[in-house]
XYZ file of C-alpha atoms in Angstrom:
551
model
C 96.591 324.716 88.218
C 99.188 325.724 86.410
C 97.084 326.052 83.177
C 94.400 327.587 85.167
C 96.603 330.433 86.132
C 98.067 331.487 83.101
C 98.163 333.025 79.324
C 95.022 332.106 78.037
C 93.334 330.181 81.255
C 92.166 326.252 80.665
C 89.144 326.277 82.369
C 86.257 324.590 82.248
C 84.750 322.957 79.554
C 87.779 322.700 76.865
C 87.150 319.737 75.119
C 84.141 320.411 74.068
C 83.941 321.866 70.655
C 81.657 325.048 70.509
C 80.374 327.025 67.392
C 82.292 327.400 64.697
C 81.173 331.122 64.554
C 82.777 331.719 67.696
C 85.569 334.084 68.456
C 88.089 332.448 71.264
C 90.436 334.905 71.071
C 88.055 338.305 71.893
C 85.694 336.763 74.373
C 82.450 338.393 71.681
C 79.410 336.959 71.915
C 78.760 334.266 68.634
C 77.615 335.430 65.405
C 74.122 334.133 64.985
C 72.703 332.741 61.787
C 70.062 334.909 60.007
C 67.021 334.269 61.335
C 64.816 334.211 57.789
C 67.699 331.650 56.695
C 65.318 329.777 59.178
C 61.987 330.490 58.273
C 62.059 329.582 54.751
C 58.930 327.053 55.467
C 61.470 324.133 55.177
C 61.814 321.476 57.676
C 65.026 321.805 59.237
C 66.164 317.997 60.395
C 68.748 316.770 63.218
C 71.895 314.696 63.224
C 70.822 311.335 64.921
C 74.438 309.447 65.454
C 74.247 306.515 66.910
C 73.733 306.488 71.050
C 75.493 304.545 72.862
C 73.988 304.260 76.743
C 76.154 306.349 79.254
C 76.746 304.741 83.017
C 74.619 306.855 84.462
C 71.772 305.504 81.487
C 72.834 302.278 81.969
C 72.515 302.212 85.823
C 68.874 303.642 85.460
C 67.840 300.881 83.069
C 69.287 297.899 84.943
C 67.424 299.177 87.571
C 64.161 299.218 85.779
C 64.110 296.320 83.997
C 65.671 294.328 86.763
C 65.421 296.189 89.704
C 69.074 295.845 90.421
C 70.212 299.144 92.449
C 73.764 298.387 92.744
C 74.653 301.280 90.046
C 77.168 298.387 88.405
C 77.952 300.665 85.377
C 79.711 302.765 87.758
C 82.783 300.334 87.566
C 83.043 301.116 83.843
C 85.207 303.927 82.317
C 84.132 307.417 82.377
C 82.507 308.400 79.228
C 84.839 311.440 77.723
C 83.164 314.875 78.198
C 82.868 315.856 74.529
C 79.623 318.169 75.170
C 80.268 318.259 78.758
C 77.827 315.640 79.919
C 79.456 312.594 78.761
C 76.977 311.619 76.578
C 78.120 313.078 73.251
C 77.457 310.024 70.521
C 80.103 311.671 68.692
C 83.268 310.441 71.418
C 81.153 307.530 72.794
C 83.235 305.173 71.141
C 83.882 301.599 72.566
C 87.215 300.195 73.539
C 88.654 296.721 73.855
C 89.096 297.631 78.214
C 85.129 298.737 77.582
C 83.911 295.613 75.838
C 85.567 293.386 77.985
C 84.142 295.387 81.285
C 80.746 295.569 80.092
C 80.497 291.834 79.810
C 81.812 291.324 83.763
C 79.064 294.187 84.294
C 76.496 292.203 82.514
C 77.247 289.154 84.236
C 77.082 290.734 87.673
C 73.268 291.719 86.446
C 72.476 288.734 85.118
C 74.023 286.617 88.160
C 71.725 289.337 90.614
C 68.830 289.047 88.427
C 68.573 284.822 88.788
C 69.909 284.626 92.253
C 67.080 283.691 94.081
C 63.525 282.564 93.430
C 62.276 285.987 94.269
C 64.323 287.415 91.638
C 63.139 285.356 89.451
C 59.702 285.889 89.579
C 60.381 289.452 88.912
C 61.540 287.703 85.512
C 58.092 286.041 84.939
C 56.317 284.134 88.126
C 56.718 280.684 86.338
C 59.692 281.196 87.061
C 59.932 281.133 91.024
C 59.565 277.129 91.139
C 59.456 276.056 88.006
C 59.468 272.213 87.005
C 61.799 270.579 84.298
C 58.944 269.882 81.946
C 57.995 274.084 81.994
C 61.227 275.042 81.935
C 61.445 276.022 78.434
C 57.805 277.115 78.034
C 58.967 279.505 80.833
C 62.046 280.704 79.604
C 60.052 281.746 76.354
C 58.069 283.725 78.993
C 60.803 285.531 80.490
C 62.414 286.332 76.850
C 59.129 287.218 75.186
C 59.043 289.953 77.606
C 62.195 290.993 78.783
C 63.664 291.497 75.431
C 61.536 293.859 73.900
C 61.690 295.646 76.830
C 65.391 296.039 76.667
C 65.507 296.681 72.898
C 63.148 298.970 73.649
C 60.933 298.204 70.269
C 58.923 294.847 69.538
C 61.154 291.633 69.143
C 61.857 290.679 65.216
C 60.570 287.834 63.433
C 63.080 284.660 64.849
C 64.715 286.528 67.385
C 62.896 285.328 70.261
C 64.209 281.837 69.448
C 67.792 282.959 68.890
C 67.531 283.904 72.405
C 66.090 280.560 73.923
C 68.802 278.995 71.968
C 71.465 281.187 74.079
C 68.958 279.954 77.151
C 69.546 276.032 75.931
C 73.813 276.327 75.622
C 73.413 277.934 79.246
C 71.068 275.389 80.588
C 73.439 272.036 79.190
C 75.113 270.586 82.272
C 73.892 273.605 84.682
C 70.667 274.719 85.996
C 67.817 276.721 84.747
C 68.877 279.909 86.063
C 71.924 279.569 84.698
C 70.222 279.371 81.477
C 68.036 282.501 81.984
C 71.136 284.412 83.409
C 72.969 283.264 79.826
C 70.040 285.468 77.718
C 70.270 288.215 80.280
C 74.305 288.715 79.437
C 73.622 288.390 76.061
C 70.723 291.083 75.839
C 73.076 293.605 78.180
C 76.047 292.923 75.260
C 74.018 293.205 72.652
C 74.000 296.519 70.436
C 70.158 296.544 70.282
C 70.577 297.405 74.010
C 74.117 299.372 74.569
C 73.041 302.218 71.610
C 69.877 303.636 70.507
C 69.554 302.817 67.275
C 67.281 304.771 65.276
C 66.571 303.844 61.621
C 63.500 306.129 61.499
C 60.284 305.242 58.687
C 59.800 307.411 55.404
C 57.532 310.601 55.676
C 55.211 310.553 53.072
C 55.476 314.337 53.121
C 59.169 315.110 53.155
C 60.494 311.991 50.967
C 63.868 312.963 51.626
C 63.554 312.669 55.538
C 62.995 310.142 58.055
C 61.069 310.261 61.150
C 61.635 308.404 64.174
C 59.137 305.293 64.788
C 57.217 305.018 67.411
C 59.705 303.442 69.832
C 62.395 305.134 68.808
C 60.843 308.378 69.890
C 59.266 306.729 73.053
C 63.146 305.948 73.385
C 64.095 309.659 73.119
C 61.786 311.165 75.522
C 62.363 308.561 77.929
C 66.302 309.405 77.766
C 65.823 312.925 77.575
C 63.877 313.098 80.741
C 64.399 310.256 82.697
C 67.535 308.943 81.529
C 66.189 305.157 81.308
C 64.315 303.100 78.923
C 60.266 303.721 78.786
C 58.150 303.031 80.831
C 54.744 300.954 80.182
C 52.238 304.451 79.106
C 55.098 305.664 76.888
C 55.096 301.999 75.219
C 51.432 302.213 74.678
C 51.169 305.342 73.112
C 53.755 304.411 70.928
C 52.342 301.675 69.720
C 48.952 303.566 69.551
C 50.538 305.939 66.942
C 50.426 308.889 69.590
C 54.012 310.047 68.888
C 53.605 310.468 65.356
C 52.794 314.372 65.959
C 54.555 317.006 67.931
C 51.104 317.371 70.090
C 51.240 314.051 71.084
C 54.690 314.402 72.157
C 54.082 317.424 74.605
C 51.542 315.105 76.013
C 53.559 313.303 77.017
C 56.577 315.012 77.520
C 54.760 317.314 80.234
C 52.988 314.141 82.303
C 57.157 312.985 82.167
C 58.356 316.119 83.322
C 55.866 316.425 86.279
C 57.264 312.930 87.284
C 59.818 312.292 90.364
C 62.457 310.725 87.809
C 62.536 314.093 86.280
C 64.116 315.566 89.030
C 66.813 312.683 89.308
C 67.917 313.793 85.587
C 67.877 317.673 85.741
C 69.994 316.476 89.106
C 72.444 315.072 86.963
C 72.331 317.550 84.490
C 73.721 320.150 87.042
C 76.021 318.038 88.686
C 77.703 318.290 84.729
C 77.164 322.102 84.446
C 78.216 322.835 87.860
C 81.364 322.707 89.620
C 79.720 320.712 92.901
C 79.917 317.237 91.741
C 83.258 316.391 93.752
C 82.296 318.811 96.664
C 82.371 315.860 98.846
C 86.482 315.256 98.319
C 87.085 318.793 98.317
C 90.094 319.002 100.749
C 91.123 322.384 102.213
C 93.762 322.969 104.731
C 92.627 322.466 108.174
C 94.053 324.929 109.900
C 93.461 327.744 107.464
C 89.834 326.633 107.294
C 88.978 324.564 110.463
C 84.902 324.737 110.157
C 85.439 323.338 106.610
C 85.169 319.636 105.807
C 84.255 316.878 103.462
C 80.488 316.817 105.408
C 80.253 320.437 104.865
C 81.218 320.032 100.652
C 78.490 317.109 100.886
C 75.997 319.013 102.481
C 77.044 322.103 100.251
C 76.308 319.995 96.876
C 72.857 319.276 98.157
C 72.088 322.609 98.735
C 72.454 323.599 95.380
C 70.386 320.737 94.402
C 68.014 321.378 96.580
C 67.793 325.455 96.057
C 67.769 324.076 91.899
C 64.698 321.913 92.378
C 62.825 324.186 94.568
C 63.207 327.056 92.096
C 62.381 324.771 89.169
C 59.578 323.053 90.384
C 57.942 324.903 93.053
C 59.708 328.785 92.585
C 59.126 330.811 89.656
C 61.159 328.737 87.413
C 63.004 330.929 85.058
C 67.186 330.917 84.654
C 67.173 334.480 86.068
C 65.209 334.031 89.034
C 67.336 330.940 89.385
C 71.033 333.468 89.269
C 69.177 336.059 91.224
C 66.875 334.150 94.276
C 67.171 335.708 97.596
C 67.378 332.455 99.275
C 68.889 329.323 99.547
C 68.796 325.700 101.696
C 69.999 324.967 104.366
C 70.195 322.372 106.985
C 71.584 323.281 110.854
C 75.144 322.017 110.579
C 75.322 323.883 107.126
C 73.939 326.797 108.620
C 76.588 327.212 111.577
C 79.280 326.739 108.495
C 77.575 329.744 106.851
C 77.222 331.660 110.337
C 73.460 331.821 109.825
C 71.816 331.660 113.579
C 68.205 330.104 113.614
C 68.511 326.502 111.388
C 68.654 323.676 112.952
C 68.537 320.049 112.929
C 69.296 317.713 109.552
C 66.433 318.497 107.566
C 66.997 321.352 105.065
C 64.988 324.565 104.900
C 64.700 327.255 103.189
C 66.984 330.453 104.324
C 66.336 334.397 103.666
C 70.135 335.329 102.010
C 71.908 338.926 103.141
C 71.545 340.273 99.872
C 74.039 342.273 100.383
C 76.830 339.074 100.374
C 75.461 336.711 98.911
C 72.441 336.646 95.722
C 71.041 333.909 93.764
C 72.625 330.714 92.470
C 76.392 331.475 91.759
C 77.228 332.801 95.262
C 76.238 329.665 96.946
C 79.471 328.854 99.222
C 79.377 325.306 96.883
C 79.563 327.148 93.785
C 82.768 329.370 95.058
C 84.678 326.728 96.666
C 83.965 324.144 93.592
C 85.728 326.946 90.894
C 88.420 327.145 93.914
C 90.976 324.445 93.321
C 93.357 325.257 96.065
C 93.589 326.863 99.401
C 93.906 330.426 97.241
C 90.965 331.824 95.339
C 91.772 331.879 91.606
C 89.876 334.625 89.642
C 90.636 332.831 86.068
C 89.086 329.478 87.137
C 86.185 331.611 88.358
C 85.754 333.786 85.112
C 86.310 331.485 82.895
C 83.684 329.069 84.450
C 81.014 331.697 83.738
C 82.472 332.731 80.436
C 82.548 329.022 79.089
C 79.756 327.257 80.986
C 77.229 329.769 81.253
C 78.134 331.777 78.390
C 79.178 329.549 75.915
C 82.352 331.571 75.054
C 85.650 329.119 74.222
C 88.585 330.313 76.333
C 91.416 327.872 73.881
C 94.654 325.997 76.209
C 97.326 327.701 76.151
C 99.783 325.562 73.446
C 103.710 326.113 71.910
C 105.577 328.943 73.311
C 102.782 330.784 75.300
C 102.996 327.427 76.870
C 105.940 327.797 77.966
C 105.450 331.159 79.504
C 102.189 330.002 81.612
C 103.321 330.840 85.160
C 100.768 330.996 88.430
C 101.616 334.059 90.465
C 103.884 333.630 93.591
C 100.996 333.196 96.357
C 102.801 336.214 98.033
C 103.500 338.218 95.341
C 100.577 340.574 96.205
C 97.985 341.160 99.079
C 95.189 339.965 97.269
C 94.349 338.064 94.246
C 93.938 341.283 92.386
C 97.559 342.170 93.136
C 98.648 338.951 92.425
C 96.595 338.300 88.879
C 96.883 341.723 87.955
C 100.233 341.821 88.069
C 100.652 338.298 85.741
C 98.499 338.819 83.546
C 100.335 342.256 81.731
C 102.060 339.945 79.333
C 100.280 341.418 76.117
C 99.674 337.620 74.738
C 97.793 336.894 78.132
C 95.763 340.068 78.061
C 94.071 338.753 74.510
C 92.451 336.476 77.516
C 93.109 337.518 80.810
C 90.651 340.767 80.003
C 87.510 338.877 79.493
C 88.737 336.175 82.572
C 89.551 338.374 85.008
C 87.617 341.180 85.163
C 84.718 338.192 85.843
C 86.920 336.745 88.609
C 87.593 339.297 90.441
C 83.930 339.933 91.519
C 83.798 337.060 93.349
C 87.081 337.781 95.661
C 84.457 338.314 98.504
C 84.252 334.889 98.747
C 87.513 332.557 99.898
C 88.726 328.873 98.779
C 85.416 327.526 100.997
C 82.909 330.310 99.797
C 82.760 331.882 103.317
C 82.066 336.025 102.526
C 84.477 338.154 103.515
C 86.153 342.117 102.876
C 89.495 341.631 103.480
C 92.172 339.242 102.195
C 95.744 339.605 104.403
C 94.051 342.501 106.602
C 94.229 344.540 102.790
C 90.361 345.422 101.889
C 89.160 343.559 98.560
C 88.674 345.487 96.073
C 85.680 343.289 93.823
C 84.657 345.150 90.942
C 84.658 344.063 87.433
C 82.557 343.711 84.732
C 81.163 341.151 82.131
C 82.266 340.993 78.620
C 79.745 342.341 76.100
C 77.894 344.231 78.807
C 78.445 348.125 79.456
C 79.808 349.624 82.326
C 81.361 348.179 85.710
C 80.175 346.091 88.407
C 80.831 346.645 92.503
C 80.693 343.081 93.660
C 79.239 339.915 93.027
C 75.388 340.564 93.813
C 75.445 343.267 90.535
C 77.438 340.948 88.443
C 74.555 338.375 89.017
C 72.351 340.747 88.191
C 74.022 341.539 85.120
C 74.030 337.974 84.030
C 70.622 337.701 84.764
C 69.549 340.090 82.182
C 72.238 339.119 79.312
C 70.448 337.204 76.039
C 73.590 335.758 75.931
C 73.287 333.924 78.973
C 70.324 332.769 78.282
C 70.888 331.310 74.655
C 73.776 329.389 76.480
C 71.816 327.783 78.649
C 69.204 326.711 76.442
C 72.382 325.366 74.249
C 73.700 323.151 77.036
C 69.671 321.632 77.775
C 69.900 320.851 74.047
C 73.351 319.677 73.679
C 72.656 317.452 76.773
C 69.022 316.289 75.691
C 70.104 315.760 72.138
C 72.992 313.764 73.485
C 75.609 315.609 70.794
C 76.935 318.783 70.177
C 75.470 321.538 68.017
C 77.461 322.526 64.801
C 77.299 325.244 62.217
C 74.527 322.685 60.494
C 72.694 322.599 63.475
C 71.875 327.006 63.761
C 68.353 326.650 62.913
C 67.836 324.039 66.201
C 69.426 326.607 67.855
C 67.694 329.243 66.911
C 64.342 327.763 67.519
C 65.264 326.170 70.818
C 66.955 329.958 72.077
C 63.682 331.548 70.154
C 60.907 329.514 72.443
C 63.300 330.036 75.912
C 62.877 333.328 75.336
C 59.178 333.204 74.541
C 58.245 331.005 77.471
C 60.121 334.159 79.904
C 63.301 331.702 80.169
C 61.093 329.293 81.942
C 63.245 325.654 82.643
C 60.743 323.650 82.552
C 59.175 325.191 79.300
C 62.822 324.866 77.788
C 62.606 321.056 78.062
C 59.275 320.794 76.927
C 60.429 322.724 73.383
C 63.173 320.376 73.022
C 60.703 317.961 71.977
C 59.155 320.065 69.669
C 62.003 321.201 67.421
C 62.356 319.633 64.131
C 66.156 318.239 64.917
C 63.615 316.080 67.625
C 60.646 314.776 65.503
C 62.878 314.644 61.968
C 66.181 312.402 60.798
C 68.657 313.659 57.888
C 69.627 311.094 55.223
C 72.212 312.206 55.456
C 74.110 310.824 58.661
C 77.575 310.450 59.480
């Protein structure tokens, strides 16, 4: 926190690497490439470095192609954030600790996955009861198709028997299922499974590119929206030829977007963007905050979620309605937390919001209390998480001597948090910051360290005006600087960044402006619709075209 408080604010996303065209010193918007340096009629291609399979990938396809719901890749190390999502290819490198823990993941799998007869006939039915003399004619079964499946493309010429060969060393001196559970390590270990490897086929039209094959760009859809391997219609039309064109991608990508496992990925995509993954250990002092608890965080991150796929799905759908709703969820024990009469019971519902407290996603009591990282409200952590996450503006750490003069304020050096940040933040250096931060922050002083509203901090009436870098004018409160937001391009060309750094599973670079530009271009054609956004994700260039030139 002591970061957090001072010169130049670490907030947020700083190790990701944004733009180089931005400006982290002056808070400006980034300078844009020229749009006709985009339109030249040229195809505009993507990075594609190699992918390796997050845990949260991993868990999804262990669970499809074995049905094993234990989340094992859980017990791995946390992927670093890189674009904020932990699936940048670029810092999804694999250590000696990693190697070694995915093989005691993929033997947990395996040993799950041959446990009992029932199991394995989930493998192939011959192989519930299967006698010596079928043993290997089964086996060939169970690898013929379980390995395509996790390679995710059609086995190579001789490596189906490369595999029973794994199945006969794990079948000398032991039992059969010891011998299927053998193949099943290896295919979790091997690279063909871990990364998504894309070597792409000539296009007869751009000689210089590559496109992605069939499976390879069954395998990107399936990742992008369901974060797991594809399912048996994407196979099919892959095979048919059907994702040759961007048409035939839509297809598909809109019958995968209207499916349940959608919602399970934009889940997870918010749980990154937001600050309400770790609601649920929040701790807050009891006495200070006595209808606060660990329940209540819980029950506060699946509001959010809940108020997010509502809005998506059933609600108008756009990022502003989405930062500017006049309701929320709520269930009965979250309602007597918010001191909202007339909810009751476990189920959650939707709620009419006071719109004079409280307006659209960012004043949800989750939302305040996750940017809250103590039992004082801190108006840097809060403006920089809108500057950096939903603006896309790089707020640097603080590093050599300004280091060294990073101080929080004395918790009782002022009244309120204006006194108090005010008051720290004169140093001249810390202004070059503090002026974009701040002024953000202090908007949302109507809300304390749990998100509860309120007009008064220490009896002294909060003063929470402000106003947003690169927009005219001052704001009164938190309900106009939503507003505000709502209505700022910028805003909006962030967020479609972060669907595309996440989908894309990288970050964007200088080389990458013209996916950019098209991606920010549709948003705003579609009326900032979400669902639209991930729909043109499929259809940029950077998705349906591979340099030759790869890192």
């Amino acid at each position: 926190m002591i970061l957090a408080s001072g010169c130049t604010g670490s907030l947020g996303d700083t190790t990701r690497s944004n733009d180089s065209t931005d400006d982290p010193t002056t808070g400006t918007p980034p300078t844009t490439v020229d749009p006709r340096a985009c339109e030249d009629g040229a195809v505009h291609p993507g990075r594609a470095p190699l992918r390796r399979l997050t845990r949260f990938e991993y868990n999804n396809t262990v669970r499809d192609l074995f049905g094993d719901t234990t989340d094992p890749a859980f017990s791995l190390p946390s992927e670093d954030v890189g674009n904020g999502f932990g699936n940048d290819a670029d810092t999804l490198s694999v250590s000696s600790l990693l190697a070694e823990q995915l093989s005691t993941v993929a033997e947990g799998v395996a040993r799950r996955a041959t446990a009992t007869p029932d199991a394995l006939a989930k493998l192939a039915p011959c192989a519930s009861n299967v006698r010596p003399e079928g043993e290997e004619a089964c086996a060939r079964t169970i690898v013929e198709r379980l390995a395509p499946l996790a390679y995710r493309r059609p086995l190579a010429a001789g490596e189906a028997d490369e595999l029973l060969a794994l199945y006969s060393v794990g079948r000398t001196d032991a039992t059969f299922d010891v011998g299927v559970a053998t193949v099943i390590e290896a295919l979790l270990q091997s690279p063909d499974f871990l990364y998504r490897i894309e070597w792409g086929a000539s296009d007869p039209e751009h000689p210089e590119l590559r496109r992605p094959t069939g499976d390879e760009m069954a395998t990107r859809l399936s990742y992008l929206f369901w974060g797991t391997t594809p399912d048996e219609e994407l196979r099919i039309a892959a095979q048919a030829g059907e994702l040759s064109t961007k048409e035939g991608v839509r297809a598909q990508a809109e019958r995968m977007l209207e499916h349940p496992r959608a919602r399970t990925t934009i889940r997870f995509f918010f749980d990154n963007l937001l600050p309400i993954s770790n609601l649920a250990d929040l701790e807050r002092n009891a006495e200070a905050f006595p209808t606060f608890s660990r329940q209540i965080g819980a029950l506060m991150r699946e509001e959010t979620q809940r108020f997010l796929e509502h809005e998506i799905f059933e609600g108008p759908g756009t990022w502003a309605s989405i930062l500017t709703a006049p309701y929320t969820f709520m269930n009965g024990p979250l309602a007597a937390f918010y001191g909202v009469s007339g909810v009751t019971g476990d189920e959650f519902q939707q709620v009419q919001l006071d719109t004079t407290q409280r307006l659209g996603l960012l004043t949800q009591a989750g939302m305040m209390a996750g940017t809250t990282h103590s039992n004082t409200t801190n108006p840097v952590v809060r403006g920089s998480f809108v500057l950096q996450k939903l603006m896309c503006q790089k707020i640097p750490l603080p590093t050599g001597d300004i280091l060294e003069r990073v101080k929080p304020p004395d918790p009782y050096s002022g009244a309120t948090a204006r006194d108090r940040f005010s008051q720290h933040s004169q140093d001249e250096v810390c202004r070059s910051c503090h002026q974009y931060m701040d002024p953000v922050g202090f908007t949302f002083e109507n809300y304390d360290a749990v998100g509860l509203f309120r007009t008064t901090e220490n009896d002294v009436t909060i003063d929470a005006s402000g106003s947003l870098p690169g927009t005219p004018g001052t704001v009164s409160g938190p309900t106009e600087l939503v507003q505000k937001l709502a209505e700022a391009e910028e805003v909006h060309s962030c967020f479609a960044t972060r669907w595309a750094e996440y989908g894309y599973g990288l970050t964007l670079r200088a080389e990458d402006a013209c996916t950019k530009q098209a991606i920010t271009t549709a948003f705003k054609a579609s009326g900032y619709n979400v669902k639209q956004l991930l729909i043109e994700l499929t259809q940029t260039d950077a998705f349906h075209y591979i340099s030759d030139a790869q890192e």
